[in-house]
Tab-separated table of C-alpha atoms and ligand atoms in Angstrom:
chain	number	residue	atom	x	y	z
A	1	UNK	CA	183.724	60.459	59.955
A	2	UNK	CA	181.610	57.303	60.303
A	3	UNK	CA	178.369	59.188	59.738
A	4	UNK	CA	176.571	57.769	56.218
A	5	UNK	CA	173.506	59.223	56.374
A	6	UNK	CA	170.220	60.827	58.349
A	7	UNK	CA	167.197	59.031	58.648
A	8	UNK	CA	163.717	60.622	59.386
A	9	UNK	CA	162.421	58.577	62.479
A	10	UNK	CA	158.953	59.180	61.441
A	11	UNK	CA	159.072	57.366	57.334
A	12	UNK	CA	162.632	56.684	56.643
A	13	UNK	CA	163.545	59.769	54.663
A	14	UNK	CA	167.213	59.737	53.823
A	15	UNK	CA	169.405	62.917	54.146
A	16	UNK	CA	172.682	63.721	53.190
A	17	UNK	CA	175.141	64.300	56.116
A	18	UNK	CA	177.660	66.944	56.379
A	19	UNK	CA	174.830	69.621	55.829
A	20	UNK	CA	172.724	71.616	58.515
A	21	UNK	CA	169.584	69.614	59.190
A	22	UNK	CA	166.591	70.141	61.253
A	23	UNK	CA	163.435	67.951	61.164
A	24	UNK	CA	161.375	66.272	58.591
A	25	UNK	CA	157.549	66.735	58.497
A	26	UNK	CA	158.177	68.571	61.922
A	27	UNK	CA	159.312	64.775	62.920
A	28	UNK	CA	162.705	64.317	64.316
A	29	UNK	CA	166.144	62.325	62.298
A	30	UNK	CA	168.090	59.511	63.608
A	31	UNK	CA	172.043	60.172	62.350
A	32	UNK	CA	173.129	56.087	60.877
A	33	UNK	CA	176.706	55.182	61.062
A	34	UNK	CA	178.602	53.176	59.068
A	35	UNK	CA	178.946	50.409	62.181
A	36	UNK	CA	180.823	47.707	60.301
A	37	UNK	CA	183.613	50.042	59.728
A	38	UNK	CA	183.753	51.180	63.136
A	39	UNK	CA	183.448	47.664	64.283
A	40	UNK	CA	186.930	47.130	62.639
A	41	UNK	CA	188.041	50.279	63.395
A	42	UNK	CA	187.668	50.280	67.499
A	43	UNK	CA	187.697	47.195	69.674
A	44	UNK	CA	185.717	47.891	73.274
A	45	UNK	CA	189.217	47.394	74.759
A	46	UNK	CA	190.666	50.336	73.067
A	47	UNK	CA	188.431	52.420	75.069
A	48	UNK	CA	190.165	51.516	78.023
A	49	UNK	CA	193.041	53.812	77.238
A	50	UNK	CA	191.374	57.122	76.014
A	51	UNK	CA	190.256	59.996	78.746
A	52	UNK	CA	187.289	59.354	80.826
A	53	UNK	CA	185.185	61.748	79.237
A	54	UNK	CA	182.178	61.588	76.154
A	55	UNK	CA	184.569	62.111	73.758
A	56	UNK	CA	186.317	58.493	73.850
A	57	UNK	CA	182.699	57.133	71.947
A	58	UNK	CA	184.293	59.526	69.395
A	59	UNK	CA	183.978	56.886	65.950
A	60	UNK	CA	180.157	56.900	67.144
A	61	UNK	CA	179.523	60.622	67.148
A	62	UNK	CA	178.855	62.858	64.354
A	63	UNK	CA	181.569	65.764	64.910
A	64	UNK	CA	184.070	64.792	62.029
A	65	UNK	CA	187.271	63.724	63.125
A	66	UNK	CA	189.650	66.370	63.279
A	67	UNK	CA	187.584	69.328	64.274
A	68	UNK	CA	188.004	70.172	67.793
A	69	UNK	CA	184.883	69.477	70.011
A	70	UNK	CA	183.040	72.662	72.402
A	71	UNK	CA	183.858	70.838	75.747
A	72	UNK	CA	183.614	72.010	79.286
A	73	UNK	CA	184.894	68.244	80.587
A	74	UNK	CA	182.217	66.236	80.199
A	75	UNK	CA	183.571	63.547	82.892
A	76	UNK	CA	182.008	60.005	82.792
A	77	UNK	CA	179.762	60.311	85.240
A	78	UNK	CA	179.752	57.816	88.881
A	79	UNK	CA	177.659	54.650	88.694
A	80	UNK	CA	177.426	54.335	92.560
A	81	UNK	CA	176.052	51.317	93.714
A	82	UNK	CA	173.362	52.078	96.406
A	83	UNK	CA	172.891	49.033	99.019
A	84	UNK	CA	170.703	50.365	102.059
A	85	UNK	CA	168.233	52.062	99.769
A	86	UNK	CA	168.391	48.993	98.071
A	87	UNK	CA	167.397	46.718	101.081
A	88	UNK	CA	164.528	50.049	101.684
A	89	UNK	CA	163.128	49.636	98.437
A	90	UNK	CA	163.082	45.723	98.539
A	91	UNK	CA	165.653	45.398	95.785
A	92	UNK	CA	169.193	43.267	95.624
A	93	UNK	CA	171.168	45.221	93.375
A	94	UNK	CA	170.394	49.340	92.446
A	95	UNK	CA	172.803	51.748	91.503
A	96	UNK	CA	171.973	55.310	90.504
A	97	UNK	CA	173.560	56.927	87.738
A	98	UNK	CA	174.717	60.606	88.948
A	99	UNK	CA	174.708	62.771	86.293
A	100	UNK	CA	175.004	65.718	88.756
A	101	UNK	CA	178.339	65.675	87.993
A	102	UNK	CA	178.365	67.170	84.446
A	103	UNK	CA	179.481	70.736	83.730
A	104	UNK	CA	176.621	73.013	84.482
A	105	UNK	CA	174.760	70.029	87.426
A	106	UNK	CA	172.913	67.750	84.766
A	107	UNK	CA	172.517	65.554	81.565
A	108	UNK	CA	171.965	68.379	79.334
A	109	UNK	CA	175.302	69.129	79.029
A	110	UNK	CA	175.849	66.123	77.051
A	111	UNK	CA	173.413	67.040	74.848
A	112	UNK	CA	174.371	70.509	74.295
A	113	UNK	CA	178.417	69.604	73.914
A	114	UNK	CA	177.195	67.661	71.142
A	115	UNK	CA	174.696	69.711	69.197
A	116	UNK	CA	176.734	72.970	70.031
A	117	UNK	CA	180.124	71.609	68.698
A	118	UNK	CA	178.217	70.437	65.387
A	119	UNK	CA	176.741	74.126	65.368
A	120	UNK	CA	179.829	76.015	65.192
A	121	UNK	CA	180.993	73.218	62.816
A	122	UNK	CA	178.284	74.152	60.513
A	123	UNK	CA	179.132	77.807	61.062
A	124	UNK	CA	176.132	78.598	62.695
A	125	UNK	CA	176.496	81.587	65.360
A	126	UNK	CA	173.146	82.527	67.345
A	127	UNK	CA	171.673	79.209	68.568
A	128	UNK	CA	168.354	79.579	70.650
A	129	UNK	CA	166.100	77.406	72.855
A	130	UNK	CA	162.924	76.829	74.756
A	131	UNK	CA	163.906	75.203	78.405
A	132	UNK	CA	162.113	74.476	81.083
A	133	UNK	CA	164.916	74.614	83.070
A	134	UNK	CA	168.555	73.237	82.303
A	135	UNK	CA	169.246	73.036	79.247
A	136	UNK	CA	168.863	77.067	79.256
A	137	UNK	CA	171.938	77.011	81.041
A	138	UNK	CA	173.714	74.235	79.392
A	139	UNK	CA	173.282	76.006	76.078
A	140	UNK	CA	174.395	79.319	77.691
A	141	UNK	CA	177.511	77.960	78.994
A	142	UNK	CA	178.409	75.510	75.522
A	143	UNK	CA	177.712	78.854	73.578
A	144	UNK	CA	180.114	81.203	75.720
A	145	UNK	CA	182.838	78.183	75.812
A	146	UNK	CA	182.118	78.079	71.742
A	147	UNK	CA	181.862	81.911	71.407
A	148	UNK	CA	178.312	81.753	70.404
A	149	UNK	CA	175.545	83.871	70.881
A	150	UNK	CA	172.450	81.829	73.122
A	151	UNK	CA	168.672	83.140	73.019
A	152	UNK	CA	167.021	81.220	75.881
A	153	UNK	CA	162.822	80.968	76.092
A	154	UNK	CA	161.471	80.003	79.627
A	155	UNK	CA	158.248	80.047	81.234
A	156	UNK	CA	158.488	82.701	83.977
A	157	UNK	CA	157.899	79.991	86.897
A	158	UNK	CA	161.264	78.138	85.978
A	159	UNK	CA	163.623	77.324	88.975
A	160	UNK	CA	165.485	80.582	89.782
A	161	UNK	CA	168.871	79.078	89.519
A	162	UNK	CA	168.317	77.935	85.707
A	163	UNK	CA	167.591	81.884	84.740
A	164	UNK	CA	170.363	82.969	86.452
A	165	UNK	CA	172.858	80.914	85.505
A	166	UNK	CA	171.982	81.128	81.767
A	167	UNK	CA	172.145	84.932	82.761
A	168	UNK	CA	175.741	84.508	84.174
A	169	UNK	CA	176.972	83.122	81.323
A	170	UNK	CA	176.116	86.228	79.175
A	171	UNK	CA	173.081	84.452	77.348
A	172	UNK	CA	169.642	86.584	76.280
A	173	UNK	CA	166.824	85.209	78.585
A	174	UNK	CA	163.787	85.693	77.972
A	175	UNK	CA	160.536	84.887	80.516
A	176	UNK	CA	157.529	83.914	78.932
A	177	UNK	CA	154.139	83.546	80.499
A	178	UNK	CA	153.284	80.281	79.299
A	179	UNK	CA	154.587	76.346	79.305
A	180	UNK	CA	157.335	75.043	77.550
A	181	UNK	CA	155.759	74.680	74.261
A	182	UNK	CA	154.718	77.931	74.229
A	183	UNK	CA	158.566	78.770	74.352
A	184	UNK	CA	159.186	76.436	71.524
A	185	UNK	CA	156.746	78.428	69.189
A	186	UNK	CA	158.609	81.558	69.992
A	187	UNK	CA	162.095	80.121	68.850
A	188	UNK	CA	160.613	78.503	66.172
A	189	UNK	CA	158.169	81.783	64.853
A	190	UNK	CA	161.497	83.272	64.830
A	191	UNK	CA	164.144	81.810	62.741
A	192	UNK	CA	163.120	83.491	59.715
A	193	UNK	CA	163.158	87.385	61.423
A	194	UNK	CA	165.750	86.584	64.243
A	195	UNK	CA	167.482	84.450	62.709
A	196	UNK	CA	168.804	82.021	65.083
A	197	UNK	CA	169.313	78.141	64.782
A	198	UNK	CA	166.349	76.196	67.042
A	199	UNK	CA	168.328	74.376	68.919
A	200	UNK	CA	165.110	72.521	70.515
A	201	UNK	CA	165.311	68.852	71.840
A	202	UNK	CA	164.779	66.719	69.081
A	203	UNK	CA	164.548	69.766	66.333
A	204	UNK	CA	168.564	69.304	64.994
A	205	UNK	CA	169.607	65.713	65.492
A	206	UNK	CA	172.659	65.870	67.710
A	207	UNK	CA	171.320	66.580	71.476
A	208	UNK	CA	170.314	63.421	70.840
A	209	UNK	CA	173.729	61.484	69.993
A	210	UNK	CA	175.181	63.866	72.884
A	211	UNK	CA	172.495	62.118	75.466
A	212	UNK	CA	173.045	58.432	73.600
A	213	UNK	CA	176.587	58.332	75.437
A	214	UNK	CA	174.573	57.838	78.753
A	215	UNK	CA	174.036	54.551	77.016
A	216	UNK	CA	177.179	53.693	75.675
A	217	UNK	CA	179.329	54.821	79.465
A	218	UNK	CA	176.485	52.733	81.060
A	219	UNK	CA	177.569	49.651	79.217
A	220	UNK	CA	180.796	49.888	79.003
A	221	UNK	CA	180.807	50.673	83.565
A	222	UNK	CA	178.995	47.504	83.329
A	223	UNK	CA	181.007	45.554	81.144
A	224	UNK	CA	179.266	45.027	78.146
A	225	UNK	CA	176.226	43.402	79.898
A	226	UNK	CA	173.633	46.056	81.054
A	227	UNK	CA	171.064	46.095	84.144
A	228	UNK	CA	167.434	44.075	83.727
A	229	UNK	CA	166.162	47.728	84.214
A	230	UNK	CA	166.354	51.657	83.581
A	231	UNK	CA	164.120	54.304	85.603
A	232	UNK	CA	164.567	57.595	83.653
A	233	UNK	CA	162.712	61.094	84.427
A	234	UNK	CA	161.206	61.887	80.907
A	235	UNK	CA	159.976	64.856	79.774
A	236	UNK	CA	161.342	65.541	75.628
A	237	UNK	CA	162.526	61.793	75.994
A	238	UNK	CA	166.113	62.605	74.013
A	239	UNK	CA	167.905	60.423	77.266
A	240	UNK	CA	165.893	57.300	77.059
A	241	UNK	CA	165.201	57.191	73.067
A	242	UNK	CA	169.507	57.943	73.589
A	243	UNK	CA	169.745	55.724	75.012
A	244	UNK	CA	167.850	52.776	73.677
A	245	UNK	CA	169.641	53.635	70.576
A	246	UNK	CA	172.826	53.191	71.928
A	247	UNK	CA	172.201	49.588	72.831
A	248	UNK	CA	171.122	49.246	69.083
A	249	UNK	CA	174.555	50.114	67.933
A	250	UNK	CA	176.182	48.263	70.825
A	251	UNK	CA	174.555	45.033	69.587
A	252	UNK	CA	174.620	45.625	66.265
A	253	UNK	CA	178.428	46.138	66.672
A	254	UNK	CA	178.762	42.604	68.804
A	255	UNK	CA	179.766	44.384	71.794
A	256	UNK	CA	176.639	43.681	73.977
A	257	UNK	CA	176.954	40.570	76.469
A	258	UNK	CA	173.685	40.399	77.452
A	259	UNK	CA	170.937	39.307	75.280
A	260	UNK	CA	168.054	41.760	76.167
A	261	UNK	CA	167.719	45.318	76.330
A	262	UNK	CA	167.301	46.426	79.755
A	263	UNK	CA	163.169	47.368	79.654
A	264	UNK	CA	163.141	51.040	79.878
A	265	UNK	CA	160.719	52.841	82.218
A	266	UNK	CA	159.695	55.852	81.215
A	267	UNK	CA	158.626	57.741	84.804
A	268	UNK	CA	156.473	61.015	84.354
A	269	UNK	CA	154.859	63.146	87.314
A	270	UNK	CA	151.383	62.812	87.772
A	271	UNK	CA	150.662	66.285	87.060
A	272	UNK	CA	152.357	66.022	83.594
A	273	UNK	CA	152.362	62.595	82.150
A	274	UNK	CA	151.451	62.641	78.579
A	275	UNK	CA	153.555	59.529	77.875
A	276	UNK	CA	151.929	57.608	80.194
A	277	UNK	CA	148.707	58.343	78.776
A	278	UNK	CA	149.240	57.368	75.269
A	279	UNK	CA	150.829	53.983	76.682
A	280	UNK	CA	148.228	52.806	78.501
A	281	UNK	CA	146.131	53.819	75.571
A	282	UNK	CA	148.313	51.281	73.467
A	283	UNK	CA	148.527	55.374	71.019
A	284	UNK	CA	151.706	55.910	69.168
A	285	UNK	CA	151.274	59.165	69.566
A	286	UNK	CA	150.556	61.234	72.641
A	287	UNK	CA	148.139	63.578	72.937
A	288	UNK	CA	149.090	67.056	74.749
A	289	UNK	CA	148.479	67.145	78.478
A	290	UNK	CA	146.385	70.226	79.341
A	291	UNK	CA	147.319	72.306	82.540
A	292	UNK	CA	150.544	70.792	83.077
A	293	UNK	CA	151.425	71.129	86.525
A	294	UNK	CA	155.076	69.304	87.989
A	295	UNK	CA	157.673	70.987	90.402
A	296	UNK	CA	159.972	68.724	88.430
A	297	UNK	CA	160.701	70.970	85.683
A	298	UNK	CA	162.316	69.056	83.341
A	299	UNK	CA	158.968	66.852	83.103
A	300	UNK	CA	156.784	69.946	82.260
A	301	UNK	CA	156.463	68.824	79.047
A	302	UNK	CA	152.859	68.471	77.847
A	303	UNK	CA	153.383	67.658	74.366
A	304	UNK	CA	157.233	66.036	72.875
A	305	UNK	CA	157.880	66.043	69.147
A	306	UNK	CA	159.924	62.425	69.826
A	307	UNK	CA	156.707	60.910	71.817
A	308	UNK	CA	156.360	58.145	68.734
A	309	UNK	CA	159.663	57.668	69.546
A	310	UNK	CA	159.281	57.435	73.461
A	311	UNK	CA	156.736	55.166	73.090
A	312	UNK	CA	158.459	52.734	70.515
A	313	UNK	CA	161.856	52.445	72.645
A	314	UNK	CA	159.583	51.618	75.717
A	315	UNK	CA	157.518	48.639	73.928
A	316	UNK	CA	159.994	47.707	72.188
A	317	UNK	CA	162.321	47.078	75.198
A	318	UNK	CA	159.249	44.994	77.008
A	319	UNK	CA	159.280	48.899	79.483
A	320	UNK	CA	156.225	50.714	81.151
A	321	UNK	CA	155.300	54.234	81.373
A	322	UNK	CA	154.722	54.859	85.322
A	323	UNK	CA	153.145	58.322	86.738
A	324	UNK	CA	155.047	59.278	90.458
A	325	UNK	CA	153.708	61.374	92.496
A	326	UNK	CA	153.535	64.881	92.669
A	327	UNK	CA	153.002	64.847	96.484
A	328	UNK	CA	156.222	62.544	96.974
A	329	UNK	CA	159.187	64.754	95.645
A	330	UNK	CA	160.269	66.194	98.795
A	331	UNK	CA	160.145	62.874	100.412
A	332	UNK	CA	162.252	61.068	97.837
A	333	UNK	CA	164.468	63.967	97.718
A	334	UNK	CA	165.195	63.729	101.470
A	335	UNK	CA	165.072	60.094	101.864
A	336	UNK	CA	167.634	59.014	98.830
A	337	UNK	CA	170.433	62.127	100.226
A	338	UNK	CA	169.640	60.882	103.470
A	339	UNK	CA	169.994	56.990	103.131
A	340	UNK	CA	172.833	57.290	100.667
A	341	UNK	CA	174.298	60.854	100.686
A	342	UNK	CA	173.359	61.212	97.234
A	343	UNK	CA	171.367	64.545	96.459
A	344	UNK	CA	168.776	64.010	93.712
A	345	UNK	CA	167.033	66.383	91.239
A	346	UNK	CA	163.123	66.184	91.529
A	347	UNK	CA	162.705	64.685	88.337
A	348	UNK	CA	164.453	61.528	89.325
A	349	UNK	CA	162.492	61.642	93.119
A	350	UNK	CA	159.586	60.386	90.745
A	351	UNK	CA	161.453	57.724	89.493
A	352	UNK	CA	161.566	56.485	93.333
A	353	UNK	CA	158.236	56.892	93.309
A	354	UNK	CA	157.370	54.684	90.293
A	355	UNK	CA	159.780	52.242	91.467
A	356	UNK	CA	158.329	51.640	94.885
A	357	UNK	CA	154.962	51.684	92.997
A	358	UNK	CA	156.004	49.120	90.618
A	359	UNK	CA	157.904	47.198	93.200
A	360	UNK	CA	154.663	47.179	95.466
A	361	UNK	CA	152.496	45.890	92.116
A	362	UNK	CA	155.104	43.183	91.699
A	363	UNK	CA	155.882	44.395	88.487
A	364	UNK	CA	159.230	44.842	89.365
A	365	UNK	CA	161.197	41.501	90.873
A	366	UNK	CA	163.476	42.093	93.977
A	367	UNK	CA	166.069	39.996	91.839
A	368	UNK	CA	165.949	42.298	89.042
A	369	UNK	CA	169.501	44.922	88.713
A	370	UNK	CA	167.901	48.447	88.372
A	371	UNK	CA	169.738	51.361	86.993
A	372	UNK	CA	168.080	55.161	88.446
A	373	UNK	CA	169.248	58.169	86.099
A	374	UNK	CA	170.071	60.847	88.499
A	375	UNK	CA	169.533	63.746	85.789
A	376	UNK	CA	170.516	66.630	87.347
A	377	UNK	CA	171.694	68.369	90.724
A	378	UNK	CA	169.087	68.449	93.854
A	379	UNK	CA	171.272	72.127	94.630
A	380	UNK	CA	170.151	73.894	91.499
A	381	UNK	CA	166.244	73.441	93.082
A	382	UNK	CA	166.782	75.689	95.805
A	383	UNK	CA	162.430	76.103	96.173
A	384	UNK	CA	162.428	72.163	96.783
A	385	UNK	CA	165.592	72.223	100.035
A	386	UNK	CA	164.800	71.332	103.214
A	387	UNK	CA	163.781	74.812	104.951
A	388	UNK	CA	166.299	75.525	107.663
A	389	UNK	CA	164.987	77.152	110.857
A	390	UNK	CA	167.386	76.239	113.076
A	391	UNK	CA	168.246	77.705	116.995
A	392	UNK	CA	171.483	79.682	117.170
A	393	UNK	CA	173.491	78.549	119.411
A	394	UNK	CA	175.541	80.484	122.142
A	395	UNK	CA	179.479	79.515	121.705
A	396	UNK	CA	179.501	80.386	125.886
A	397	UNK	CA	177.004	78.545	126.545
A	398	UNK	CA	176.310	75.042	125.256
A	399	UNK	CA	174.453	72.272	126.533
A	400	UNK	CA	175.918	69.403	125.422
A	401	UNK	CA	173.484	67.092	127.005
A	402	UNK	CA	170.602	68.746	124.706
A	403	UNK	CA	172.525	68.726	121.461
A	404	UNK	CA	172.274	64.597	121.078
A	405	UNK	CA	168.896	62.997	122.060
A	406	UNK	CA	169.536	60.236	124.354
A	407	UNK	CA	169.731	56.275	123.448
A	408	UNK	CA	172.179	56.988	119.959
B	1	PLP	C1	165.559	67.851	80.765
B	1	PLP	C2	165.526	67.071	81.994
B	1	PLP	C3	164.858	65.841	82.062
B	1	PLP	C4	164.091	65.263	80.904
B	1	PLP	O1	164.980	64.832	79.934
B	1	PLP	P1	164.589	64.259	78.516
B	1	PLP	O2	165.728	63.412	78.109
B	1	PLP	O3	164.390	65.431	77.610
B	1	PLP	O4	163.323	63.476	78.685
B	1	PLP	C5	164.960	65.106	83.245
B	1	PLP	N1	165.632	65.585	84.315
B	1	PLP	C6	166.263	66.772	84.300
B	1	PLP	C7	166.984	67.225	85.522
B	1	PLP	C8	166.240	67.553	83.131
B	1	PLP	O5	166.905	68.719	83.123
């Protein structure tokens, strides 16, 4: 409704909305609203009254008004405020984020709500991806709510939980022995014979506008005025460029309190971290990272088609590109459900990481409010749970004495 125009990110390259679009030069497009209109259109206050769900940032979406959105309840997600890991890491004020509550246990739903409801708007009816883990089974569950058809690419290592529930939902999985980007050739190879729509982040421009109301709910939980800073798990970097682009619009609309962007961190593993490469390199682009090797699938991601774009939302927000590591996920993993009952994907356990790195560098102040993205559910990584080996105990015969260590 409010949608004028797309924009390539790369030169500026206008398109005409209302028409299927994919990428320009291979480069992703920004979607540009009309934002004076909706500024007197929609007051922040009006918000107050619509459901808690994606859909009440509705004038700043692209699905026209009047057609009826794909939706599984996208619920805004908990912004829990996290005091004794807090006082652990050295910090006065965190809160994490938990997208773990979106339909299928992470982010990608928002995403694929998004780019799946425009999909069926534009008629299109087989819609295919390359995942390294959930956004295989986001797109499988979007397409059977939508009554599409889903083609899903993954490299045969993927979590076991993300094939089978893109399986469950009636989707065609295919494993392929390779990495991510090998997957996104396939789809991509195959649009002409297959002829499916390449639903790939950052390849169609409305995954993105799904992920930029992570922005927009952040703000408006924090009244208009947003936290000093943001640790997100990037791999394609659709959340934080979202993101980042939702302040834009926020401020441009007058609806922003504070009076600087909250400086992004971009946190990579150290066995994938192409982003943080071409940062410290002062590159726009990044080069690919060869062998990528990260338990935290949704950062095995050697090479992303947005990385320009990465790397200009994380200068220009004043950010850094931090590498956690590898060897820490299980440790973060226990110690945040542990500390604050809060069970974290391993993608966002190396966002602990970098923030105790950056915390111990002193590039991150105790004083400063710090936002963690909890991306996805720490139950969908069944390879990464504590291993239970635990005695069975007798019901006759229990020794209460040994069943609580003395002193607590
Ligand atoms: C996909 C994914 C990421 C990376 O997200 P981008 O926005 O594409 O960088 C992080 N965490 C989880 C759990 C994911 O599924």
């Amino acid at each position: 409704m409010y949608v004028t125009h797309l924009e390539s990110a790369l030169d500026g390259t206008r398109f005409e909305a209302g028409r299927v679009h994919t990428t320009h030069q291979g480069r992703p497009l920004w979607v540009r609203y009309d934002l004076s209109a909706i500024g007197k259109a929609l007051r922040p206050q009006d918000l107050a009254a619509r459901p808690p769900n994606l859909w009440r940032y509705r004038e700043l979406l692209p699905l026209p008004g009047g057609i009826e959105p794909v939706t599984l309840g996208e619920g805004m997600t908990p912004l829990l405020r996290c005091d004794r890991l807090a006082a652990r890491l050295g910090l006065e004020q965190l809160w994490i984020k938990d997208e773990s509550h979106l339909p299928t246990g992470s982010f990608k739903a928002r995403g694929m709500a998004m780019a799946v409801s425009m999909a069926r708007h534009f008629g299109l009816r087989r819609l295919a991806v390359p995942s390294a883990g959930n956004a295989g089974g986001a797109l499988a569950a979007y397409a059977a709510r939508a009554g599409l058809q889903a083609f899903v690419f993954m490299p045969a290592d993927t979590p076991h939980i993300n094939v089978q529930e893109a399986l469950l939902a009636g989707a065609r999985v295919f494993l392929v022995d390779g990495v991510i980007t090998d997957c996104g050739r396939i789809v991509r190879e195959g649009v002409e014979q297959a002829g499916w729509f390449d639903l790939s982040t950052l390849r169609e421009p409305y995954r993105l506008e799904g992920k930029k109301t992570m922005g927009l709910e952040l703000a408006e939980q924090f009244a208009w005025s947003l936290p000093d800073v943001i640790f997100y798990p990037t791999g394609g970097g659709t959340g934080l460029v979202g993101m980042v682009k939702a302040f834009e619009e926020l401020r441009q609309l007058g609806w922003l309190r504070s009076e600087n962007l909250p400086r992004m961190i971009v946190c990579q593993s150290d066995g994938c971290a192409p982003i943080v490469r071409a940062f410290q390199r002062g590159e726009r682009f990044a080069e690919p990272f060869p062998d990528p090797k990260t338990e935290a699938s949704g950062l095995r991601v050697p090479a992303a088609v947005g990385d320009f774009m990465i790397l200009d939302a994380v200068r220009k927000t004043n950010g850094l590109a931090v590498a956690g590591r590898e060897q820490s996920i299980r440790r973060w993993m226990n110690e945040v459900a542990s500390c604050e009952g809060i069970p974290i994907c391993p993608e966002t356990a190396i966002c602990f990481d970098c923030l105790a790195q950056l915390r111990q560098a002193g590039q991150l102040k105790g004083h400063e409010s710090v936002v963690v993205f909890n991306t996805g559910a720490a139950q969908k990584y069944v390879e990464l749970l504590p291993e239970a080996s635990l005695p069975v105990l007798r019901p006759s015969q229990v020794d209460y004495a040994a069943l609580v260590p003395s002193g607590r």
